[in-house]
Each structure stands twice: as C-alpha cells, then as structure tokens.
Short mmCIF file of C-alpha atoms and ligand atoms in Angstrom, two decimals:
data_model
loop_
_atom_site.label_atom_id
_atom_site.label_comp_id
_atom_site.label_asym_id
_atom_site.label_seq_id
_atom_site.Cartn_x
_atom_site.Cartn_y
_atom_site.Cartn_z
CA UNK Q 215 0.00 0.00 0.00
CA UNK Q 216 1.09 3.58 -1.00
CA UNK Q 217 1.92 5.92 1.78
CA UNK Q 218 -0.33 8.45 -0.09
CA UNK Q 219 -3.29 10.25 0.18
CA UNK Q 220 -5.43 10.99 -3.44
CA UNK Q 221 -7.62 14.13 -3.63
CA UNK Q 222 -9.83 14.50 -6.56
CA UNK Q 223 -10.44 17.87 -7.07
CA UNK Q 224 -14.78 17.96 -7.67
CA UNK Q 225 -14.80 21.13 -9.06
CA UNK Q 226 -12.84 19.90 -12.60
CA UNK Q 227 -12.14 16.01 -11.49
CA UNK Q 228 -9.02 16.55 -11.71
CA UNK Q 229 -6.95 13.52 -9.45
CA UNK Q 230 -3.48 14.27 -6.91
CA UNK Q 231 -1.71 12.13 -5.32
CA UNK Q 232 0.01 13.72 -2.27
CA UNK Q 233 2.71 12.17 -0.11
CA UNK Q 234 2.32 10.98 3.64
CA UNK Q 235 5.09 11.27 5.57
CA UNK Q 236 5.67 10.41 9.22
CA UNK Q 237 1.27 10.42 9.86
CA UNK Q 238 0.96 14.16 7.86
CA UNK Q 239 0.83 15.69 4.62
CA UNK Q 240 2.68 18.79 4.00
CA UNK Q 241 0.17 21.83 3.39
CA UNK Q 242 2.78 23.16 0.53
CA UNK Q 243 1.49 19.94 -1.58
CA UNK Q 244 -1.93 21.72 -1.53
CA UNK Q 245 -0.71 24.34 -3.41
CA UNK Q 246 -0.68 22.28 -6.74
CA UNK Q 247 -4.60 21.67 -6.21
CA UNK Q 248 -5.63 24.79 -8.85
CA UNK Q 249 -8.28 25.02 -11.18
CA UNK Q 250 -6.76 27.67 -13.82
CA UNK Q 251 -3.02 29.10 -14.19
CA UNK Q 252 -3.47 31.91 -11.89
CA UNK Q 253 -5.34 30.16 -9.20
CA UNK Q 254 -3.30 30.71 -6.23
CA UNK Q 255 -3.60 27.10 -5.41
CA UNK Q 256 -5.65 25.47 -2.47
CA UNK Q 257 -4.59 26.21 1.23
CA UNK Q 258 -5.21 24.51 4.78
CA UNK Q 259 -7.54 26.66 6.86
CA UNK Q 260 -6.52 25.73 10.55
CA UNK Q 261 -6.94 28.83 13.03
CA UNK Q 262 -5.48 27.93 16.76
CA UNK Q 263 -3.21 25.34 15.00
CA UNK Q 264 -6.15 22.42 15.82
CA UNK Q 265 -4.17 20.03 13.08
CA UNK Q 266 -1.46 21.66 12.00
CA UNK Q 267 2.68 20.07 12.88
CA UNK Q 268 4.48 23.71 12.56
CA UNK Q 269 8.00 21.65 12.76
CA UNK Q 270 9.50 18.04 13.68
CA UNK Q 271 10.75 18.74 16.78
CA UNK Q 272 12.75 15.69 18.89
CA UNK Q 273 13.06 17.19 22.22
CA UNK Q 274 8.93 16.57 23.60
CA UNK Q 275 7.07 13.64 23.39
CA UNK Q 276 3.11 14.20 24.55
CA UNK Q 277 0.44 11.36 24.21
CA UNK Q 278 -2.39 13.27 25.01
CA UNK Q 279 -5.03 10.37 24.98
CA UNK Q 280 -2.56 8.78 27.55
CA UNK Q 281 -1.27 11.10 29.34
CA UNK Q 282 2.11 10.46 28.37
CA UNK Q 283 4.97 13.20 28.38
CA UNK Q 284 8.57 12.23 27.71
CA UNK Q 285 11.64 14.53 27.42
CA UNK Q 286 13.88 12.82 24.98
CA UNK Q 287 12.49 9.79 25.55
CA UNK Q 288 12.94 9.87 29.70
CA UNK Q 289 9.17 9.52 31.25
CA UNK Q 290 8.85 12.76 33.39
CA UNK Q 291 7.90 10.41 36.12
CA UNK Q 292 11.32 8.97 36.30
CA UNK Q 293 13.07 12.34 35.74
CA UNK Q 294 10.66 14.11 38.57
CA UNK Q 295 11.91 11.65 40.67
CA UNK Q 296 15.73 10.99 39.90
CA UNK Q 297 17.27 14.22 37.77
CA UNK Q 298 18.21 17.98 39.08
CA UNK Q 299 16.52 20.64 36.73
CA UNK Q 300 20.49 21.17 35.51
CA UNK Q 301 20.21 17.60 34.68
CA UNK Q 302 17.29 18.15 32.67
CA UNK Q 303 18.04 21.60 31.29
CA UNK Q 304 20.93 19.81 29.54
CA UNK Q 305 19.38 16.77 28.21
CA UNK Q 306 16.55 18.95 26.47
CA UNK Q 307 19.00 21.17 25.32
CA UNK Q 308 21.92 18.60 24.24
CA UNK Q 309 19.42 15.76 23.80
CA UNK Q 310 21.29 12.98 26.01
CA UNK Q 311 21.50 13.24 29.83
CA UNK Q 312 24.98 14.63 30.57
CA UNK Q 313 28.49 12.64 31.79
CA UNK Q 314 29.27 13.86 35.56
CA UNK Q 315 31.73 15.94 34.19
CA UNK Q 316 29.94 17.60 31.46
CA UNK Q 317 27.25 18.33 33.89
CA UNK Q 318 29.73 19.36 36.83
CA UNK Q 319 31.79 21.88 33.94
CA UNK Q 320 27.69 23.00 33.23
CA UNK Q 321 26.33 23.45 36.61
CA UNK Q 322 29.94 25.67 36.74
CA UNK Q 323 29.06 27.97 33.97
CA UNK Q 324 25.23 28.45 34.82
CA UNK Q 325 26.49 29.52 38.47
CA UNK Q 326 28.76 31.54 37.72
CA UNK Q 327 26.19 33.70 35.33
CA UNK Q 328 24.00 34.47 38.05
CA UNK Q 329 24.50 38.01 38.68
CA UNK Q 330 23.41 40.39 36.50
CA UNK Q 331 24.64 43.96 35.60
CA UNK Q 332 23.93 47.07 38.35
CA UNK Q 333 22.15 48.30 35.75
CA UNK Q 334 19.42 45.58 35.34
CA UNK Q 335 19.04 45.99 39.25
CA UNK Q 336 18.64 49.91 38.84
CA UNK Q 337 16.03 49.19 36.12
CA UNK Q 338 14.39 47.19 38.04
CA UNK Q 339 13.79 49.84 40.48
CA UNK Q 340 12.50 52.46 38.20
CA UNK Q 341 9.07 49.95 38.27
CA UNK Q 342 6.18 51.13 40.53
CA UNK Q 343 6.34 49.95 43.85
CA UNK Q 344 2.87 47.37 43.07
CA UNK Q 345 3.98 46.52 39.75
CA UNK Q 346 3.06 43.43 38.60
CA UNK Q 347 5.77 40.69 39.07
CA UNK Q 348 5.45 39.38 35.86
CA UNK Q 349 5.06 42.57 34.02
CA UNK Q 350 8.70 43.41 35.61
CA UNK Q 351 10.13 39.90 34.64
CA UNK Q 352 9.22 39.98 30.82
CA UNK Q 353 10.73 43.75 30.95
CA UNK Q 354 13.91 43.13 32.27
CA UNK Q 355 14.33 40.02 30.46
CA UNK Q 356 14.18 42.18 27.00
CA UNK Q 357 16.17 44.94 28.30
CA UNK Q 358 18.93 42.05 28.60
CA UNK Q 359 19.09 42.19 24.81
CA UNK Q 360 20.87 45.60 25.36
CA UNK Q 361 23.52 44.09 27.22
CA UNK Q 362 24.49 41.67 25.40
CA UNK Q 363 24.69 43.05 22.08
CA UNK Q 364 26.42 39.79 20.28
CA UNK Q 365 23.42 37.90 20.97
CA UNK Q 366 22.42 38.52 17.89
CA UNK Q 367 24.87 36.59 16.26
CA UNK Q 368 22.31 33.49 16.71
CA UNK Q 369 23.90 31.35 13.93
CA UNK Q 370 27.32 31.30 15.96
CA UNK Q 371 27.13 27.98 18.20
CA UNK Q 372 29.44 29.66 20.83
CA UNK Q 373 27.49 32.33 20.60
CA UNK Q 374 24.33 30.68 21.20
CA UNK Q 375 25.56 29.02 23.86
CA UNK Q 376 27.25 31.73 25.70
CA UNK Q 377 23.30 33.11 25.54
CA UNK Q 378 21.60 30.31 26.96
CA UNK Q 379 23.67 29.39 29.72
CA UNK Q 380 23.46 33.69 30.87
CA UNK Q 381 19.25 32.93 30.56
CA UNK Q 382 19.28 29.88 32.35
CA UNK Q 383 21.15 31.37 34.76
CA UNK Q 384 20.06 34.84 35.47
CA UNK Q 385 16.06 34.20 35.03
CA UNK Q 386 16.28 32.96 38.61
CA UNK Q 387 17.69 36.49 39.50
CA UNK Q 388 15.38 38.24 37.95
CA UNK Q 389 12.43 36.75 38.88
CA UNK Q 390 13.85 37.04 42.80
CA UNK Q 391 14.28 40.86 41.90
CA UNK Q 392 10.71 40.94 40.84
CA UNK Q 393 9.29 39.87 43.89
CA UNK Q 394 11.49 41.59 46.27
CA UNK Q 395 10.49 44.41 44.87
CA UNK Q 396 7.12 44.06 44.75
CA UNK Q 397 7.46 42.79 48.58
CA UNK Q 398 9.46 46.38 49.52
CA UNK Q 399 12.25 43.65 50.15
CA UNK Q 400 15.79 44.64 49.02
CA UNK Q 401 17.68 42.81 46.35
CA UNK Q 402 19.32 39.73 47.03
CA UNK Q 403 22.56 38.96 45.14
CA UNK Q 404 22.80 35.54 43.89
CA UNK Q 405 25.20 32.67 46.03
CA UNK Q 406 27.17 30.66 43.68
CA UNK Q 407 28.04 28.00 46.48
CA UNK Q 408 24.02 27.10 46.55
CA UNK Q 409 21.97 24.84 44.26
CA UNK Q 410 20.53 26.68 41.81
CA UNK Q 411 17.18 25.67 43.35
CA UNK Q 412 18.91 26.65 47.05
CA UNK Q 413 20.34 29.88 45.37
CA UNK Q 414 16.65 31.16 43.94
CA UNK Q 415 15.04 30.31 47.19
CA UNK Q 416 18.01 32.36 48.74
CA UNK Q 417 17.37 35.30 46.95
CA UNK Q 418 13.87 35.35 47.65
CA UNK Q 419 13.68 34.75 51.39
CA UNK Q 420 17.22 35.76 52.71
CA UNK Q 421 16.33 38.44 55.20
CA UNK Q 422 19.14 39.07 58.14
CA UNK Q 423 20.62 36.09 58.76
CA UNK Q 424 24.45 35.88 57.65
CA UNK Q 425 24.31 32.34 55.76
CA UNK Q 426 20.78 31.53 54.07
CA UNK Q 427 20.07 27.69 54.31
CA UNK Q 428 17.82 26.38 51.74
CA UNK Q 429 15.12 24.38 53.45
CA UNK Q 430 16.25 20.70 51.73
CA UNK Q 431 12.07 19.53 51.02
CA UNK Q 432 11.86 22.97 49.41
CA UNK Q 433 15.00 23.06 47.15
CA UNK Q 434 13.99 19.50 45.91
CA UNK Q 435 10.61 20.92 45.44
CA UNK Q 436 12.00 23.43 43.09
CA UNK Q 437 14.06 21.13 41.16
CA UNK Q 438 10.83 19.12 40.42
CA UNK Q 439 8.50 22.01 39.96
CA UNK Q 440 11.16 23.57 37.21
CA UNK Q 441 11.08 19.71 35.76
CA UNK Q 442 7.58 19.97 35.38
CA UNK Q 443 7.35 23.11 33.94
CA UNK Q 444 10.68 23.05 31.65
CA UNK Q 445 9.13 21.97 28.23
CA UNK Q 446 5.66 21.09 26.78
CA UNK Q 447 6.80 20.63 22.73
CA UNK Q 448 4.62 23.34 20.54
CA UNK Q 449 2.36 25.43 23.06
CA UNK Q 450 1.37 28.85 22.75
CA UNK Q 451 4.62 30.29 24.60
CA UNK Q 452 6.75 27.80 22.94
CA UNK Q 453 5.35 28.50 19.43
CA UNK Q 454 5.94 32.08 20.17
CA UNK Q 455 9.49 31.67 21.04
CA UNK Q 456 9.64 29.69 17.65
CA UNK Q 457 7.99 32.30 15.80
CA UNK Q 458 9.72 35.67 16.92
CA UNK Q 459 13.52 33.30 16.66
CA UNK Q 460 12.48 32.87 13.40
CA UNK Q 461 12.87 36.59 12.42
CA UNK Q 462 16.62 35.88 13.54
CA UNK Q 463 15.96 38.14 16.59
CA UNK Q 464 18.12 37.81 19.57
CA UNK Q 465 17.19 35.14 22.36
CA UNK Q 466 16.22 37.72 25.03
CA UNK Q 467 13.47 39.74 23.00
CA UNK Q 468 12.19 36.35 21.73
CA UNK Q 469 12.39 35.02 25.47
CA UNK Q 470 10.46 38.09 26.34
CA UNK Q 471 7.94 37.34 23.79
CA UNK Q 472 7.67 33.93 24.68
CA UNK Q 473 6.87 35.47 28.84
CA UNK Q 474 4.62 37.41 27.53
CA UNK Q 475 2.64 34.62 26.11
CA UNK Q 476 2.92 32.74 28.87
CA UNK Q 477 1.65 35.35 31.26
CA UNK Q 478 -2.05 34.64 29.90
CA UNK Q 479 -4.76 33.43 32.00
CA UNK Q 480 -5.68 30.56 29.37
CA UNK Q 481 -1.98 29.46 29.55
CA UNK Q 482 0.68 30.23 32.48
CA UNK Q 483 -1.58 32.51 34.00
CA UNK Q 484 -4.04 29.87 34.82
CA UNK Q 485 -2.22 28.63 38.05
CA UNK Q 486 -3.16 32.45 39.51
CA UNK Q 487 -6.79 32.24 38.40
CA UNK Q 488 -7.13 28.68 39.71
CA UNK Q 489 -6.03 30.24 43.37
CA UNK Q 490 -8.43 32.75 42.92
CA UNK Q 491 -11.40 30.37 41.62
CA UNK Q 492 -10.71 28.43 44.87
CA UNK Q 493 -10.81 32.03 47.39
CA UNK Q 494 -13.91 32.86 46.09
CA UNK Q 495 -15.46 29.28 46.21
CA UNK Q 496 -14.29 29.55 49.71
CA UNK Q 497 -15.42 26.70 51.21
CA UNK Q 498 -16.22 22.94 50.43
CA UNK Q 499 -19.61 23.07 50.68
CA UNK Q 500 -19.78 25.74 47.99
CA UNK Q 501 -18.40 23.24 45.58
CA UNK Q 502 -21.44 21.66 44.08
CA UNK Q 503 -22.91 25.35 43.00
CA UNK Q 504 -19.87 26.33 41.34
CA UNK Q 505 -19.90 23.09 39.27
CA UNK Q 506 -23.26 23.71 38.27
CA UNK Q 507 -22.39 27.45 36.79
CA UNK Q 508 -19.15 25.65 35.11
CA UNK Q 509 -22.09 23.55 33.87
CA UNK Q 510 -24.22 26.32 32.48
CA UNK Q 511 -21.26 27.91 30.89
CA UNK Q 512 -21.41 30.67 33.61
CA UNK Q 513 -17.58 29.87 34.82
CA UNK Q 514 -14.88 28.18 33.91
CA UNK Q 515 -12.95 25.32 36.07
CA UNK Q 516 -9.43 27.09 36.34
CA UNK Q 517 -6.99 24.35 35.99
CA UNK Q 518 -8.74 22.23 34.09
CA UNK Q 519 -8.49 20.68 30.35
CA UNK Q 520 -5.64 21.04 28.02
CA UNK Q 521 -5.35 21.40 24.32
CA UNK Q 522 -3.59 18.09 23.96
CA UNK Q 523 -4.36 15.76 27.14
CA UNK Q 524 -7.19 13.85 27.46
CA UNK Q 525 -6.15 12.64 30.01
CA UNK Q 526 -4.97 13.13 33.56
CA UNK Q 527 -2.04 15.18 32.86
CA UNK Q 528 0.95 13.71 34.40
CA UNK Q 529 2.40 16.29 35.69
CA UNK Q 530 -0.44 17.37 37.56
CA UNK Q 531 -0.41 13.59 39.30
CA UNK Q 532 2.89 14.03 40.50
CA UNK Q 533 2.22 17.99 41.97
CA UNK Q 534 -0.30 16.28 43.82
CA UNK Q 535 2.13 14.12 45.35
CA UNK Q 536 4.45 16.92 46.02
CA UNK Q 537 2.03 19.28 47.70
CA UNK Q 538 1.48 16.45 50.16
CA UNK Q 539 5.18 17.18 50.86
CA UNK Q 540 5.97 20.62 50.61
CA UNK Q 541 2.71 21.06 53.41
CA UNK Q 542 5.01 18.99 55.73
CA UNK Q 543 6.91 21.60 55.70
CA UNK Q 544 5.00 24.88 55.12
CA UNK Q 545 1.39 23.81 56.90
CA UNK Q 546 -1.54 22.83 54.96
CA UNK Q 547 -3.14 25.04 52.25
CA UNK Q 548 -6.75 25.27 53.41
CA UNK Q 549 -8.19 25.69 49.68
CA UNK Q 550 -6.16 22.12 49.21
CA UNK Q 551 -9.66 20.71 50.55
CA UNK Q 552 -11.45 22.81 48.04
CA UNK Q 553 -9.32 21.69 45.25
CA UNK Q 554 -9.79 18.07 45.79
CA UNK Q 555 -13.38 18.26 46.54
CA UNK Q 556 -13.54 19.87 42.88
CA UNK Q 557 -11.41 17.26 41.35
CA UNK Q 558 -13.51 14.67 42.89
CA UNK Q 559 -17.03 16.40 42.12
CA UNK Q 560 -15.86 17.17 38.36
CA UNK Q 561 -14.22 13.34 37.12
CA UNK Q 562 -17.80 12.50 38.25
CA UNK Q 563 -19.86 14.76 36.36
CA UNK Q 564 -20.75 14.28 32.80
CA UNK Q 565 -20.02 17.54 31.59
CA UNK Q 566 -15.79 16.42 32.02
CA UNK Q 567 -16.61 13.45 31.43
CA UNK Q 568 -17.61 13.91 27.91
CA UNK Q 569 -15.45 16.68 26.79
CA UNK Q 570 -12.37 14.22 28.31
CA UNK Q 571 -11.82 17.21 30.70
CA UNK Q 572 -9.08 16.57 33.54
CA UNK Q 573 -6.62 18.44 35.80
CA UNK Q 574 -3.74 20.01 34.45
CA UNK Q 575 -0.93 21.14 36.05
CA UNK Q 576 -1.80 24.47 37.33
CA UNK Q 577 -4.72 23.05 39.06
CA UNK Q 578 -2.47 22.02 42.40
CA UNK Q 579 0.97 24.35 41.95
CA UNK Q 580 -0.87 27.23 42.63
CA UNK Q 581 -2.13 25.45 46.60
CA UNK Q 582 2.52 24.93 46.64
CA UNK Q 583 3.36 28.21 45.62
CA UNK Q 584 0.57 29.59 48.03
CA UNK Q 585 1.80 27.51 50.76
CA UNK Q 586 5.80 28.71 50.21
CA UNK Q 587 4.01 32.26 50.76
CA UNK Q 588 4.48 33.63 47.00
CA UNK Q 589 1.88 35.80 46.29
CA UNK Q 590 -0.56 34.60 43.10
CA UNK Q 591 0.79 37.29 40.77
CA UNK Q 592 3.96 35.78 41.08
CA UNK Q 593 2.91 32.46 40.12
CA UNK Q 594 3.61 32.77 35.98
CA UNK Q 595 7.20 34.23 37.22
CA UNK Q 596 7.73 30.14 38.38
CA UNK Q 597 6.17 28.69 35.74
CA UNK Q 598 8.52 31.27 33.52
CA UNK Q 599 11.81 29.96 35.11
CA UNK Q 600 11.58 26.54 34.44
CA UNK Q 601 10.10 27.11 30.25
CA UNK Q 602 13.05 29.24 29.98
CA UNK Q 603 14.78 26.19 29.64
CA UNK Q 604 12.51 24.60 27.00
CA UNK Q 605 11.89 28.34 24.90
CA UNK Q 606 15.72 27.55 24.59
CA UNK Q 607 16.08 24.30 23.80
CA UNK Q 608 13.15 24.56 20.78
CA UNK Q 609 14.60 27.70 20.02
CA UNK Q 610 18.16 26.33 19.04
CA UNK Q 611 16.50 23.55 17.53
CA UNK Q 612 14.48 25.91 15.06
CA UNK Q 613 17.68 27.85 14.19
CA UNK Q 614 19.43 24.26 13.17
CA UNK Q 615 16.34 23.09 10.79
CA UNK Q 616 16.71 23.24 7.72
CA UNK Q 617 13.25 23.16 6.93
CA UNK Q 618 12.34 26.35 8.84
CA UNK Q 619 12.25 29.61 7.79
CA UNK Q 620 10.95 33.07 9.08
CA UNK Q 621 7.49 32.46 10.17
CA UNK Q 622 4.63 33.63 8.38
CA UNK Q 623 1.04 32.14 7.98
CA UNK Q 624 -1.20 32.99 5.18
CA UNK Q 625 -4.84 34.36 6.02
CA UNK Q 626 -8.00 34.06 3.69
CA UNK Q 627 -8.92 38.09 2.77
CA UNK Q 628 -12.82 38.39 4.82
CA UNK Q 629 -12.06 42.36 4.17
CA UNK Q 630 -13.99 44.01 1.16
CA UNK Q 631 -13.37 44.55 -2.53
CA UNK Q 632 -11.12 47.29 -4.33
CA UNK Q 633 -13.25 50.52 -3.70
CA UNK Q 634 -12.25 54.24 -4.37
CA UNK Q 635 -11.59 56.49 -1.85
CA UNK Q 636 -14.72 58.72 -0.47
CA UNK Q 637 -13.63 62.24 1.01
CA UNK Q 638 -14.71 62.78 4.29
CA UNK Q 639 -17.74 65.02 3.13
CA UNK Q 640 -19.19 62.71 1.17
CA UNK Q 641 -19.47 59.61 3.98
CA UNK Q 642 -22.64 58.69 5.31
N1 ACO X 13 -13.91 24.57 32.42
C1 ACO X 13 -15.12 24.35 31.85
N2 ACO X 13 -15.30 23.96 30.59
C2 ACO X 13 -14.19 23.78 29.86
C3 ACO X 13 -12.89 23.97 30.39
C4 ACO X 13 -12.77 24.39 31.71
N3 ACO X 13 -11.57 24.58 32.27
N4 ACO X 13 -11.99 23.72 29.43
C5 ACO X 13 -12.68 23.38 28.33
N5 ACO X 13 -14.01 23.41 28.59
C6 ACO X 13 -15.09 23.05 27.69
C7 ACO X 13 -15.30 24.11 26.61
O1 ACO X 13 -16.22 25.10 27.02
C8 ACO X 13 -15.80 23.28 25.46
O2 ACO X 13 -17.14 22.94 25.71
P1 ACO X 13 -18.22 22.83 24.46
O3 ACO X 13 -17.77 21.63 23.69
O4 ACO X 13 -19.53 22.67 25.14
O5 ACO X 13 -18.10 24.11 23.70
C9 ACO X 13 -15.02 21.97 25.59
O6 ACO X 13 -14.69 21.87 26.99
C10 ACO X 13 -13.75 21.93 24.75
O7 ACO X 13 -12.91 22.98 25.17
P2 ACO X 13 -12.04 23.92 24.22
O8 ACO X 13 -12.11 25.32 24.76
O9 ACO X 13 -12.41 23.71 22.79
O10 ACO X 13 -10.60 23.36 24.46
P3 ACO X 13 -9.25 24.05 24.01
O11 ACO X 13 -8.35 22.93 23.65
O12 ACO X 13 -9.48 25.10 22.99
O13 ACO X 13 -8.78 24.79 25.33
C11 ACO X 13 -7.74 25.24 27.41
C12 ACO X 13 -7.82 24.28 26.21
C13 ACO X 13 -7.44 26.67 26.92
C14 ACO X 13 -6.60 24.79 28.30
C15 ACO X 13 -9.09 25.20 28.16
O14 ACO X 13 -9.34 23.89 28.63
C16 ACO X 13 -9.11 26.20 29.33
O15 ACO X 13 -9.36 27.37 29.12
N6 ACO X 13 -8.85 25.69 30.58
C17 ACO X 13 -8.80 26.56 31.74
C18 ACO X 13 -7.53 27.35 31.76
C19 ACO X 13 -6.31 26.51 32.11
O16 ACO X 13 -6.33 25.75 33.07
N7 ACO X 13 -5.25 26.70 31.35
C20 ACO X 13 -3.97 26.03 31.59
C21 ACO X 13 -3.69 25.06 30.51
S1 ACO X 13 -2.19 24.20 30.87
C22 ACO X 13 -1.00 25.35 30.53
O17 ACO X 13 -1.11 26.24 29.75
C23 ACO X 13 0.18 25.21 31.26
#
C-alpha cells in the first residue's frame, strides 16, 4: 500500500496524489490543487493550530489520549523523581543526559552567570512599587538584549551558547528581583556555592541572617516544579518563542515574547486564576454550585483541560504528590480541601466526562506556591523559570532546521473589494 493520500479535485475532477510522511501531509502539496493558471492554489484553513505540525521537533514527546509526556524519551515520572533541573536543562538542550563531568563543567558555567549587571538591578527599580511581578520579569528580560549586544549573532554555536547558559542562569535572578520588589524587600545577590534551586530560594527569602540555608524539602521541590514546567513541545509560549527566533531576533526579545505569552490566564496565567477560583469558592460546601455554573457555561474550572491531554495530565499527578510534601513543611493550604473536593465532584460529572476534561498542572501548583508564601501574581514568574529552559532548547532547535524559515502564515482576505476612496464630506 502507498503511503499516499489521493484528492480529486470535484470542481474539474481533476486527481493528486500527495505524499504521507511520518502520519501528515505537507500543506505546501496543496498548493498544486488549482483550477486555472493563476489560481493561487488550495490552502489549509486551521486557526489555533487544531491540526497543523508547525516543525519536527525531537526534544517533547506528549500522548495526550494517555497522558504520556517524555523529554527525549525519559518519562517525566522517572526524571521528577531521579534528575536535578540542571540535569534536565541539559538533556533537552543537548538531547542525552549529561556525563558527571559535562554536567559538573555545566552546573559551573550556569552559576557563575547568576548576577546580573547594576544596571538591570537599577532598572528594576525604576518599576512602581505594586507593579506586577510578571510585568517586571518579561521587561527586564528584554532589556537584557541591550547588554548583550552579540546575541544577535544566533547562527554562531558559541554564541548561542554563551546566551543560553546567561538565561538559564540569570532568570532565577530576575524573577527574585521581581518579587522583592514588589514585597518592599531589598535585592538579594545571587550565592554561587548554593543549588541553583537553594540559590533562587536564597534570593527570595534571605532576610538578616548571615548564611541563608535552603530548606532541603523545598529546594527538591524546586528542582521538580522547574522539571515539570521546563518543556511542553509546541504550546502557545513555545510557538511564540519559535515564531519571533524565526525573524533571527536575539534570544532575550524572543524570550520576552515567549513570557509574555505565557503570562495569559488561558496558559501560564491559569495557576493564579485557579487560586483565585478556589478564594472565592471559599469553602467545600460551595463546591457543588460552582460546578453547576461551570455547567451552564457561567464559569470556567481554572486548571482544568488542556489542548492536547485527554487525560490526567501527568504532571499534575505528580504535583499532587508533592504538595502532600511541601505542606510537611510549610502547613496545609486550606483551599487544598477545596481543590480536591472539585477534582472529585468534576471526574464525576458528565459535563468532564464527555469533553475528556481533567486536571492540568496548574490546578495544584498554585495550593505549593501559596503555601511557600508567594503571592498569586507571582505564580507565571515560576512557571517562567523553568520554560526558559525549553523556549531555549526549541529555540536552538528551530535555528538548526533546515526546513524552517521566518514564520509567516497565510490568512484568507474576509475584508472588502477594491473601492475608491470617499472624502470625508461625502461619507454617510
Ligand atoms: N472549564 C469548563 N469547561 C471547559 C474547560 C474548563 N476549564 N476547558 C474546556 N471546557 C469546555 C469548553 O467550554 C468546550 O465545551 P463545548 O464543547 O460545550 O463548547 C469543551 O470543553 C472543549 O474545550 P475547548 O475550549 O475547545 O478546548 P481548548 O483545547 O481550545 O482549550 C484550554 C484548552 C485553553 C486549556 C481550556 O481547557 C481552558 O481554558 N482551561 C482553563 C484554563 C487553564 O487551566 N489553562 C492552563 C492550561 S495548561 C498550561 O497552559 C500550562
């Protein structure tokens, strides 16, 4: 049997045979589907990107009906479990977990990138006292452009990764900046000696003691919550990254970009509103009203569904397990109760049943975050440090594909005809 797919075009008969390669056809092919020499040739019509592959990408595996995610092949159970975020920043970005000492020489350069210039800091103060964290954090990540102004020499390997390694390591710093400022909380400066999970939570709690010990259930915490969070193959923030790269731009501004997409409630955003679904539920028993408005359409369940799982998302199984943890520590999230009770009422219900609608993971890092004391705008900022690593690793693999180019969909024209110009007098 041919691996093709034959179109017969009903409006002259004419017959095409179009190649199938690796479970897709490639739109271009459509092209040749024309009924006259100056037809422009038939298109795919696919707004939100429902059906459409943008790239072949080898760093993200998702089985959505499954609830399968793999990064290079490694289940993100076992990596939750056994890696370091380091760990896994390099094996999405090299695509084969490190040797000890090409991890150790690694973990070297990323801490010793940490700090970033006075300047940066002195930017970061010129923000309003309340501004929002996030806001700050996709600001100062594009005025980093201006720093480094090689960066834009993105075909240059060494280049490249000179870049990465300064994002990977000075998003932490940042994002600590962020908050203390928004907390009235002077700036940290980074610790090379800690983790980089035990550095961030340095910079973010240190008050007057001398020597800042990372809290051990904590820093592990971090290292799985930035696992979780470092790479989800083509979603909107991802795709963004892609797209502005493509213009040849330098890593920060499309970094930035990327943020910026992320920041949105329907995406990294959505582990905020999920916090504030559950204040204003406010207690268990108010649980069974709120699923009827999600029912009628008059609400939304914060947290829930996903674009490509469904299924339990994995990740969110193993946040679930964490947050059991990290409450050892911090104290129990009250809303936790809320949360479940909604996750139990909902898998119930036929409305999620039907539409194949489960948690995803912002549905429980929201109660963890809460619990550490972060307030919710800050929540993206997390989500932000561990994608950094994945808007990277995509990124570079864009720049090496051949088949890419500079992004740039087509549209079909809804607008009207050629008409003449009407001078303002004469409109009605
Ligand atoms: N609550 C209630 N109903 C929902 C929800 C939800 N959270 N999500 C989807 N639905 C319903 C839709 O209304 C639709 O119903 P219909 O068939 O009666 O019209 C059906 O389920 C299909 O949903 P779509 O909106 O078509 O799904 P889509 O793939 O476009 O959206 C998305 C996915 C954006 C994640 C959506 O589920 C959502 O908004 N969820 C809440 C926000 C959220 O948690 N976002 C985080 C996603 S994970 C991440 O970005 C890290």
């Amino acid at each position: 049997m041919a691996d093709t797919l034959t179109v017969t075009d009903n409006r002259n008969g004419k017959t095409y045979e179009i190649p199938i390669r690796d479970g897709a056809i490639s739109a271009i092919e459509l092209r040749k589907i024309k009924t006259s020499e100056d037809d422009f040739g038939l298109m795919s019509y696919d707004p939100a990107y429902l059906n459409t592959a943008s790239c072949r990408s080898s760093v993200t595996y998702i089985d959505g009906d499954k609830g399968i995610l793999r990064y290079r092949g490694y289940p993100i159970e076992q990596l939750a479990e056994k890696a370091t975020f380091l760990e896994c920043a390099q094996l999405l970005l090299e695509g084969e977990l490190p040797s000890k000492s090409r991890h150790d020489q690694f973990v070297h350069e990323v801490m010793h990138h940490t700090f970033v210039h006075e300047n940066v800091k002195r930017f970061m103060e010129g923000f309003r006292y309340d501004a929002n964290p996030m806001s700050m954090f996709i600001s100062a990540v594009a005025a980093l452009s201006s720093f480094y102004p090689e960066a834009n020499e993105v075909e240059d390997p060494a280049v490249r990764h000179r870049q990465i390694v300064r994002l990977i390591a000075k998003v932490p710093t940042l994002a600590a900046y962020s908050y203390r400022h928004s907390q009235g909380l002077p700036y940290v400066y980074p610790s090379n000696e800690l983790s980089y999970t035990g550095n961030f939570l340095a910079m973010v709690f240190k008050m007057s003691e001398m020597k800042y010990v990372p809290n051990p259930t904590l820093e592990r915490a971090f290292d799985v919550l930035f696992i979780l969070h470092a790479d989800h193959e083509q979603n909107c923030s991802t795709s963004t990254m892609r797209q502005i790269g493509s213009s040849r731009v330098d890593p920060y501004s499309a970094l930035a970009g990327a943020a910026a997409a992320l920041y949105g409630p329907l995406h990294g955003g959505a582990n905020a509103e999920v916090l504030y679904m559950l204040e204003k539920i406010g207690k268990k028993e108010n649980v069974p009203d709120f699923i009827k408005k999600v029912k009628s359409k008059d609400a939304m369940l914060m947290g829930f569904g996903h674009r490509v799982y469904r299924n339990y998302d994995p990740r969110a199984k193993i946040i679930k397990k964490l947050a059991h943890e990290v409450f050892q520590v911090t104290g129990t999230n009250p809303l936790l109760e809320i949360a479940m009770e909604l996750e139990r009422i909902a898998l119930e219900e036929e409305y999620f049943i039907s539409r194949k609608l489960y948690p995803n993971v912002d549905f429980y890092s929201g109660l963890i975050y809460q619990a550490m004391r972060f307030p919710v705008d800050f929540f993206p900022v997390l989500f932000a440090i561990g994608r950094t690593v994945g808007w990277l690793a995509q990124w570079q693999e864009m720049l090496q594909d051949k088949e890419q180019k500079i992004a740039r969909p087509r549209q079909i024209y809804t607008g009207p005809d050629k008409r003449d110009y009407v001078a303002m007098g004469g409109r009605g």
